[in-house]
C-alpha cells in the first residue's frame, strides 16, 4: 500500500490556482451572545457491555533534549479546547488496564510477523493502542501506508523516504534559487546575460556584470505582480511562511513539547514549520491552510516520542509523508474552491446532518428546525481538524487510533464519532435553546472516550444491519 513517491493528487489540476492564505477555521464560527445554564447531565442511549479504560495521563515530555531513549508520555494538561468542565473521569490511577496489556501483547505479536496482517492489525488497533514500546508509532505508519506489510522492506523503504525528504528540504528550503522559483533554464539565461553584459561593457568597469534595464525581463522585475514573476512568487511564499510560523507557535500552548522557549520546544516548532513549508511548496494550488498544523501535531508527537532513538530522530521526515497520506483523504475540505461541490466541506457536513437524522430524527429536528443550530457552526471545526480541538491530547490520540484503523478511510469513522458526540449529549440539547446548544457544541464537555467510540461503533453496526 505504501507509495514510492508523493501521491498523484499533489500535482492534480485541482490545485492549478493559488489561493491566498485563508483563515478557514473561523469562517463558520459563531459565538453565542448570551449563556444559559446547562440542563440535565447527559445520558447515552446505549450502554457498553465492556468498559475499556482510556490511556492513563502521565507526566509531560521533558523540556530538554537528552541522549537517553525517548519515553512515550501523554501530557497532563488538557488541550486548548475552551472546556470549562475540567473532568478527571478519564484518569486511570492503576496505570495499565488488563485490556491494555492484552491489546499490547496482540499488537506486538502481529508486528513481529514477517508479513503484517493488516486486517487483524486494524481490528486490534481500532480498540485503542496502548502507550509504550513505540507501538502506536509503528502501527500508525502501517495504517497510513508509510510502511509496507513486509517487515523485510521496512529498512530500505524508510531510508528511501527519509532521503527523499532531505532532498526536498535542500531544494525547497535551502536553495535560494528555488525560493525565487527560478528554473534551471532561467538560471542559465541569467548567467548568459551577465556574461554578455561583461563582454559588451568591458571598457566600463562600473557596469561590468550588471544587467541593463532593457535586459531585465518582466518576470525578473521585483515590482512585477504577474503570475509568472519570480518576485511575486517569492512574496507569496514569504506570506505563507509567516502564517505557518504564527500558527506553529500557537500549537498546543499548554504542552511543553510544542510551546515555550526550551530547546526541545524550539526544535519541535522548527520541525513542524519545515514540514508545512515543504508541503505548501509542493502544493502550489492548496498551499497551506490554517489548521493543518493541528493535524500534523499528533503525528509528530507520536513519532518524536518513539522509544527507538533512530526512529525518534527521523520523526520529521516520517511525519511529513504520513501527513501527506492522511491529508490526501481530506484534501477537498481545505480547498475553498470546492466548498460547495459534492466533495467539499459543506457536502461532508450535510452527510453528518443526514446521518444524525437517520439515527436520531428527534434530536436532528430539534437542532436544525426548532433551535436552528446550523451544523456548520460546530461541525466545521470537528471535521476539518479531526477532533483535535474538542478533547484533551491523550484522548485525541485514542480517537485517531480508531479513525486510522478504518479500512474505508478515516472520514467514515469520523462522521460516526461526530454523530455519537451529538447523541451522548442529546438530553442537554433537547432541553436547550439556540444559545445554550451552540455553546455546548462549540465547547464539547469532557467525555469517556472509550464509551464515545463504543457508541460510534454501534451506529456503524446499525447502519450495516
XYZ file of C-alpha atoms in Angstrom:
465
model
C 0.000 0.000 0.000
C 2.970 2.247 0.555
C 3.691 4.654 -2.241
C 7.140 5.220 -3.652
C 6.600 8.893 -4.267
C 4.327 11.769 -3.410
C 0.705 10.813 -4.255
C -0.551 11.881 -7.671
C -3.072 14.284 -6.155
C -0.227 16.638 -5.241
C 0.170 17.519 -8.908
C -3.520 17.340 -9.763
C -5.127 20.048 -11.858
C -7.450 20.668 -8.921
C -4.664 22.716 -7.390
C -3.918 24.741 -10.524
C -4.891 28.001 -8.867
C -3.071 29.568 -5.987
C -5.378 30.713 -3.203
C -4.329 33.301 -0.681
C -3.789 32.491 2.956
C -7.272 31.513 4.065
C -8.370 31.601 7.678
C -10.976 28.920 7.106
C -11.304 27.832 10.706
C -13.394 30.866 11.628
C -15.495 31.158 8.505
C -18.403 29.272 10.019
C -17.750 30.083 13.679
C -20.499 31.799 15.596
C -20.156 32.821 19.212
C -23.342 32.969 21.272
C -24.132 36.347 22.743
C -25.725 35.009 25.889
C -25.257 31.959 28.044
C -27.737 29.743 29.802
C -27.289 27.073 32.397
C -26.788 23.555 31.107
C -29.652 21.177 31.527
C -29.562 17.660 32.866
C -26.390 15.572 32.778
C -26.045 13.676 29.512
C -27.101 10.068 29.339
C -26.236 7.900 26.339
C -28.913 5.943 24.615
C -26.802 2.811 24.574
C -24.558 1.250 27.154
C -21.398 -0.721 26.525
C -21.171 -4.269 27.690
C -17.474 -3.914 28.298
C -15.804 -0.795 29.621
C -12.344 -0.176 28.282
C -10.234 2.178 30.316
C -8.698 5.031 28.331
C -4.954 5.643 28.426
C -3.613 6.963 31.687
C -2.330 10.519 31.787
C 1.303 10.764 32.736
C 3.928 13.432 33.054
C 4.561 15.653 30.072
C 7.698 15.370 27.932
C 10.974 16.761 29.234
C 11.845 20.294 28.268
C 15.381 19.469 27.183
C 16.772 17.114 24.599
C 18.897 14.324 26.018
C 20.793 11.403 24.614
C 18.644 8.957 26.543
C 15.932 6.952 24.850
C 12.666 8.819 24.419
C 9.761 7.669 26.524
C 6.242 7.921 25.148
C 4.329 10.127 27.522
C 0.967 11.794 27.272
C 0.679 15.326 28.662
C -1.134 16.025 31.893
C -2.637 19.268 30.697
C -5.697 19.222 28.537
C -5.658 20.576 25.061
C -6.849 24.129 24.455
C -10.492 23.335 23.768
C -12.020 26.092 25.927
C -13.832 23.498 28.005
C -14.826 24.895 31.368
C -15.557 21.440 32.718
C -12.174 20.050 33.800
C -13.074 16.458 34.440
C -10.684 13.783 35.625
C -13.013 10.922 34.805
C -10.539 9.612 32.256
C -7.717 9.283 34.751
C -6.625 5.742 35.436
C -4.740 5.612 38.741
C -3.931 1.927 38.348
C -1.757 2.622 35.295
C -2.300 -0.017 32.610
C -5.556 -1.954 32.478
C -5.767 -5.691 31.737
C -7.371 -4.852 28.386
C -4.428 -2.596 27.522
C -1.973 -5.351 28.423
C -3.857 -7.827 26.278
C -4.009 -5.499 23.262
C -0.350 -4.616 23.633
C 0.573 -8.295 23.548
C -1.610 -8.870 20.489
C -0.131 -5.891 18.655
C 3.436 -6.880 19.463
C 2.732 -10.386 18.218
C 1.264 -9.015 14.991
C 4.154 -6.599 14.447
C 6.694 -9.382 14.953
C 5.373 -11.359 12.000
C 7.319 -11.382 8.764
C 4.278 -10.026 6.930
C 1.794 -7.978 8.946
C -1.852 -8.980 8.643
C -3.498 -5.607 8.063
C -6.997 -6.838 8.731
C -6.023 -8.145 12.155
C -3.898 -5.069 12.868
C -6.840 -2.768 12.141
C -9.162 -4.829 14.302
C -6.872 -4.629 17.322
C -5.803 -1.000 16.817
C -9.385 0.219 16.434
C -9.934 -0.594 20.119
C -7.106 1.715 21.148
C -3.332 1.354 21.046
C -1.642 1.139 24.464
C 1.214 3.544 25.061
C 4.765 2.320 25.339
C 7.275 0.291 23.317
C 6.746 2.533 20.291
C 3.683 0.535 19.320
C 1.497 3.462 18.306
C 4.294 4.982 16.220
C 4.805 1.784 14.230
C 1.108 0.969 13.896
C 0.208 4.449 12.645
C 2.921 4.247 9.989
C 1.480 0.943 8.837
C -2.126 2.132 8.867
C -1.201 5.222 6.852
C 0.605 3.144 4.250
C 4.002 4.617 5.060
C 5.380 1.198 5.985
C 4.717 -1.860 3.791
C 3.302 -5.043 5.361
C 6.567 -6.928 4.671
C 8.911 -6.216 7.579
C 11.962 -7.028 5.463
C 11.226 -3.925 3.362
C 10.938 -1.528 6.280
C 14.598 -0.564 6.485
C 15.035 0.182 2.780
C 11.673 1.936 2.496
C 12.390 4.205 5.448
C 15.871 5.026 4.158
C 14.475 5.933 0.734
C 11.697 8.137 2.097
C 13.946 9.931 4.562
C 16.500 10.603 1.843
C 13.721 11.959 -0.372
C 12.548 14.317 2.350
C 16.113 15.501 2.929
C 16.318 16.326 -0.771
C 13.019 18.224 -0.575
C 14.406 20.378 2.234
C 17.644 21.055 0.394
C 15.805 22.146 -2.737
C 12.838 23.958 -1.216
C 14.239 25.492 1.959
C 17.972 25.928 1.437
C 18.389 26.722 -2.259
C 17.780 30.470 -2.798
C 17.129 29.917 -6.495
C 14.200 27.654 -5.621
C 12.849 30.147 -3.111
C 12.559 32.532 -6.040
C 11.140 29.697 -8.153
C 13.901 30.107 -10.735
C 14.167 27.107 -13.026
C 17.453 25.771 -14.325
C 16.705 27.303 -17.705
C 16.092 30.698 -16.124
C 19.354 30.488 -14.185
C 21.227 29.662 -17.410
C 19.634 32.599 -19.193
C 20.548 34.996 -16.376
C 24.136 33.727 -16.412
C 24.312 34.205 -20.178
C 23.085 37.773 -19.845
C 25.632 38.508 -17.160
C 28.445 37.175 -19.309
C 27.231 39.075 -22.379
C 26.993 42.278 -20.372
C 30.545 41.837 -19.142
C 31.881 41.362 -22.679
C 29.956 44.241 -24.250
C 30.791 46.706 -21.488
C 34.329 45.622 -20.592
C 35.516 49.195 -21.014
C 33.036 50.353 -18.373
C 34.061 48.710 -15.148
C 31.162 50.191 -13.237
C 28.703 48.285 -15.402
C 30.599 45.014 -15.557
C 28.429 42.067 -14.512
C 25.245 44.155 -14.243
C 22.133 43.922 -16.380
C 20.784 46.977 -18.101
C 17.101 47.778 -17.678
C 16.344 46.520 -21.156
C 17.801 43.140 -20.233
C 15.602 42.607 -17.127
C 12.503 40.705 -18.169
C 9.051 41.394 -16.749
C 9.183 38.200 -14.687
C 12.511 39.156 -13.155
C 11.494 42.668 -12.094
C 10.960 42.999 -8.310
C 7.830 45.143 -8.805
C 6.179 42.744 -11.225
C 2.897 41.267 -9.954
C 2.436 38.862 -12.852
C 1.698 35.222 -12.121
C 4.975 34.227 -13.773
C 7.008 36.742 -11.788
C 9.640 35.090 -9.614
C 9.407 38.014 -7.195
C 5.640 37.760 -6.890
C 6.094 34.074 -6.078
C 8.745 34.975 -3.516
C 6.454 37.431 -1.721
C 3.611 34.880 -1.684
C 5.960 32.296 -0.206
C 7.019 34.767 2.462
C 3.384 35.391 3.413
C 2.718 31.654 3.691
C 5.841 31.087 5.787
C 4.886 33.884 8.178
C 1.394 32.392 8.590
C 2.864 28.942 9.274
C 5.264 30.405 11.832
C 2.421 32.119 13.709
C 0.266 29.002 13.725
C 3.073 26.673 14.793
C 3.830 28.885 17.788
C 0.169 28.630 18.811
C 0.073 24.831 18.547
C -0.960 23.271 21.869
C 0.248 26.167 24.056
C -0.439 24.082 27.182
C 2.151 21.437 26.238
C 5.849 21.954 26.861
C 6.566 19.623 23.957
C 5.219 22.200 21.486
C 5.244 25.503 23.338
C 7.779 27.558 25.236
C 11.383 28.655 24.917
C 13.043 25.373 25.820
C 15.454 23.787 23.305
C 13.007 20.881 22.890
C 10.044 23.132 22.087
C 12.093 25.278 19.692
C 13.395 22.208 17.895
C 9.908 20.748 17.564
C 8.485 24.038 16.306
C 11.204 24.231 13.661
C 10.401 20.697 12.518
C 6.668 21.430 12.243
C 7.374 24.617 10.336
C 9.719 22.900 7.871
C 7.192 20.132 7.211
C 4.390 22.587 6.494
C 6.557 24.839 4.320
C 7.763 21.887 2.240
C 4.162 20.705 1.875
C 2.996 24.176 0.828
C 5.726 24.480 -1.804
C 4.958 21.048 -3.220
C 1.270 22.014 -3.437
C 1.112 25.413 -5.196
C -2.657 25.132 -5.502
C -3.722 24.276 -1.972
C -0.515 25.508 -0.298
C -1.059 25.976 3.448
C -4.418 26.412 5.139
C -4.748 27.405 8.770
C -5.388 24.339 10.894
C -3.029 21.987 9.088
C -0.620 22.456 11.992
C -3.180 20.884 14.334
C -3.441 17.787 12.126
C 0.324 17.476 11.882
C 0.923 17.836 15.637
C -0.336 14.379 16.775
C 1.703 12.619 14.098
C 4.914 14.411 15.013
C 4.330 13.972 18.740
C 3.842 10.212 18.436
C 6.828 9.697 16.128
C 9.136 12.026 18.074
C 8.399 10.123 21.290
C 9.218 6.736 19.814
C 11.498 4.986 22.362
C 13.719 3.890 19.478
C 16.261 6.706 19.154
C 16.755 6.158 15.435
C 13.018 6.367 14.797
C 12.648 9.426 17.019
C 15.484 11.201 15.212
C 13.719 10.703 11.876
C 10.338 11.897 13.160
C 10.297 14.946 10.898
C 10.644 13.003 7.660
C 8.254 10.271 8.786
C 5.695 12.853 9.884
C 5.837 14.614 6.526
C 4.948 11.558 4.479
C 2.299 10.360 6.947
C 0.834 13.878 6.958
C 0.618 13.737 3.153
C -1.088 10.338 3.303
C -3.559 11.442 5.969
C -4.406 14.738 4.307
C -4.956 13.040 0.950
C -8.249 11.728 2.329
C -9.368 15.199 3.448
C -7.710 17.439 0.851
C -11.007 18.678 -0.584
C -12.004 20.119 2.805
C -9.068 22.531 2.602
C -9.770 23.776 -0.910
C -12.082 26.781 -0.780
C -12.992 26.443 -4.450
C -14.572 23.052 -3.684
C -16.616 24.139 -0.649
C -19.922 23.910 -2.497
C -19.057 20.836 -4.561
C -20.072 17.250 -3.825
C -16.650 16.605 -2.292
C -16.289 19.866 -0.361
C -16.635 20.531 3.357
C -20.283 21.626 3.130
C -21.204 18.344 1.480
C -19.461 16.423 4.258
C -21.287 18.437 6.915
C -24.566 17.674 5.132
C -23.703 13.987 5.329
C -23.271 14.335 9.091
C -26.661 16.031 9.314
C -28.290 13.247 7.313
C -26.515 10.660 9.425
C -27.945 12.187 12.607
C -31.421 12.309 11.051
C -31.259 8.583 10.271
C -30.193 7.598 13.780
C -31.976 10.194 15.926
C -34.566 12.167 13.997
C -35.966 13.804 17.160
C -32.588 15.314 18.016
C -31.951 16.316 14.411
C -35.323 18.083 14.184
C -34.781 19.947 17.465
C -31.307 21.125 16.485
C -31.821 22.144 12.889
C -35.516 23.048 12.727
C -36.610 24.080 16.207
C -33.490 25.817 17.519
C -31.996 26.395 14.049
C -28.449 25.435 15.001
C -26.682 25.180 11.674
C -24.262 22.222 11.848
C -21.624 24.340 10.103
C -21.312 26.373 13.303
C -19.736 23.443 15.174
C -19.077 20.582 12.731
C -16.728 22.583 10.501
C -14.021 22.531 13.172
C -14.842 18.979 14.270
C -14.340 17.623 10.769
C -11.522 19.743 9.352
C -9.314 19.332 12.439
C -10.230 15.669 13.045
C -11.494 16.423 16.568
C -8.072 17.537 17.795
C -9.566 20.632 19.431
C -12.543 19.005 21.146
C -10.729 16.682 23.559
C -7.507 16.612 25.529
C -4.443 15.471 23.654
C -4.260 11.927 25.053
C -7.926 11.335 24.204
C -7.364 12.672 20.694
C -4.681 10.050 20.142
C -7.095 7.309 21.176
C -9.722 8.647 18.773
C -7.144 8.699 15.991
C -6.332 5.038 16.684
C -9.891 4.270 15.641
C -10.002 6.745 12.740
C -6.832 5.408 11.142
C -7.944 1.788 11.571
C -10.962 2.105 9.293
C -10.219 0.260 6.017
C -12.677 2.585 4.260
C -10.687 5.615 5.351
C -10.865 7.945 8.375
C -13.766 10.076 7.103
C -16.499 7.482 7.572
C -15.463 6.755 11.153
C -15.043 10.475 11.831
C -18.662 11.147 10.853
C -19.866 8.325 13.096
C -17.864 9.686 16.031
C -19.283 13.177 15.429
C -22.802 11.745 15.370
C -22.086 9.837 18.584
C -20.900 13.084 20.193
C -24.316 14.625 19.486
C -26.208 11.607 20.767
C -24.234 11.463 24.016
C -25.410 14.964 24.949
C -28.906 14.630 23.466
C -30.780 15.300 26.720
C -28.986 18.605 27.216
C -29.504 19.517 23.571
C -33.211 18.660 23.627
C -33.640 20.832 26.718
C -31.629 23.734 25.306
C -32.256 26.676 23.022
C -30.091 28.068 20.229
C -27.627 29.844 22.511
C -27.103 27.070 25.040
C -26.860 24.359 22.382
C -24.355 26.298 20.318
C -22.222 26.962 23.371
C -22.319 23.289 24.327
C -21.298 22.044 20.895
C -18.566 24.625 20.415
C -17.174 23.719 23.845
C -17.805 19.989 23.989
C -17.725 18.612 27.553
C -15.195 16.076 28.789
C -16.289 12.566 27.924
C -15.352 8.949 28.388
C -13.629 8.319 25.073
C -13.972 4.541 25.251
C -17.733 4.924 25.624
C -17.878 7.505 22.818
C -16.102 5.121 20.460
C -18.393 2.299 21.592
C -21.464 4.344 20.631
C -19.874 5.234 17.282
C -19.264 1.554 16.607
C -22.897 0.749 17.497
C -24.004 3.307 14.903
C -21.894 1.502 12.348
C -23.466 -1.821 13.263
C -26.953 -0.350 12.938
C -26.088 1.054 9.506
C -24.810 -2.337 8.365
C -27.962 -4.057 9.591
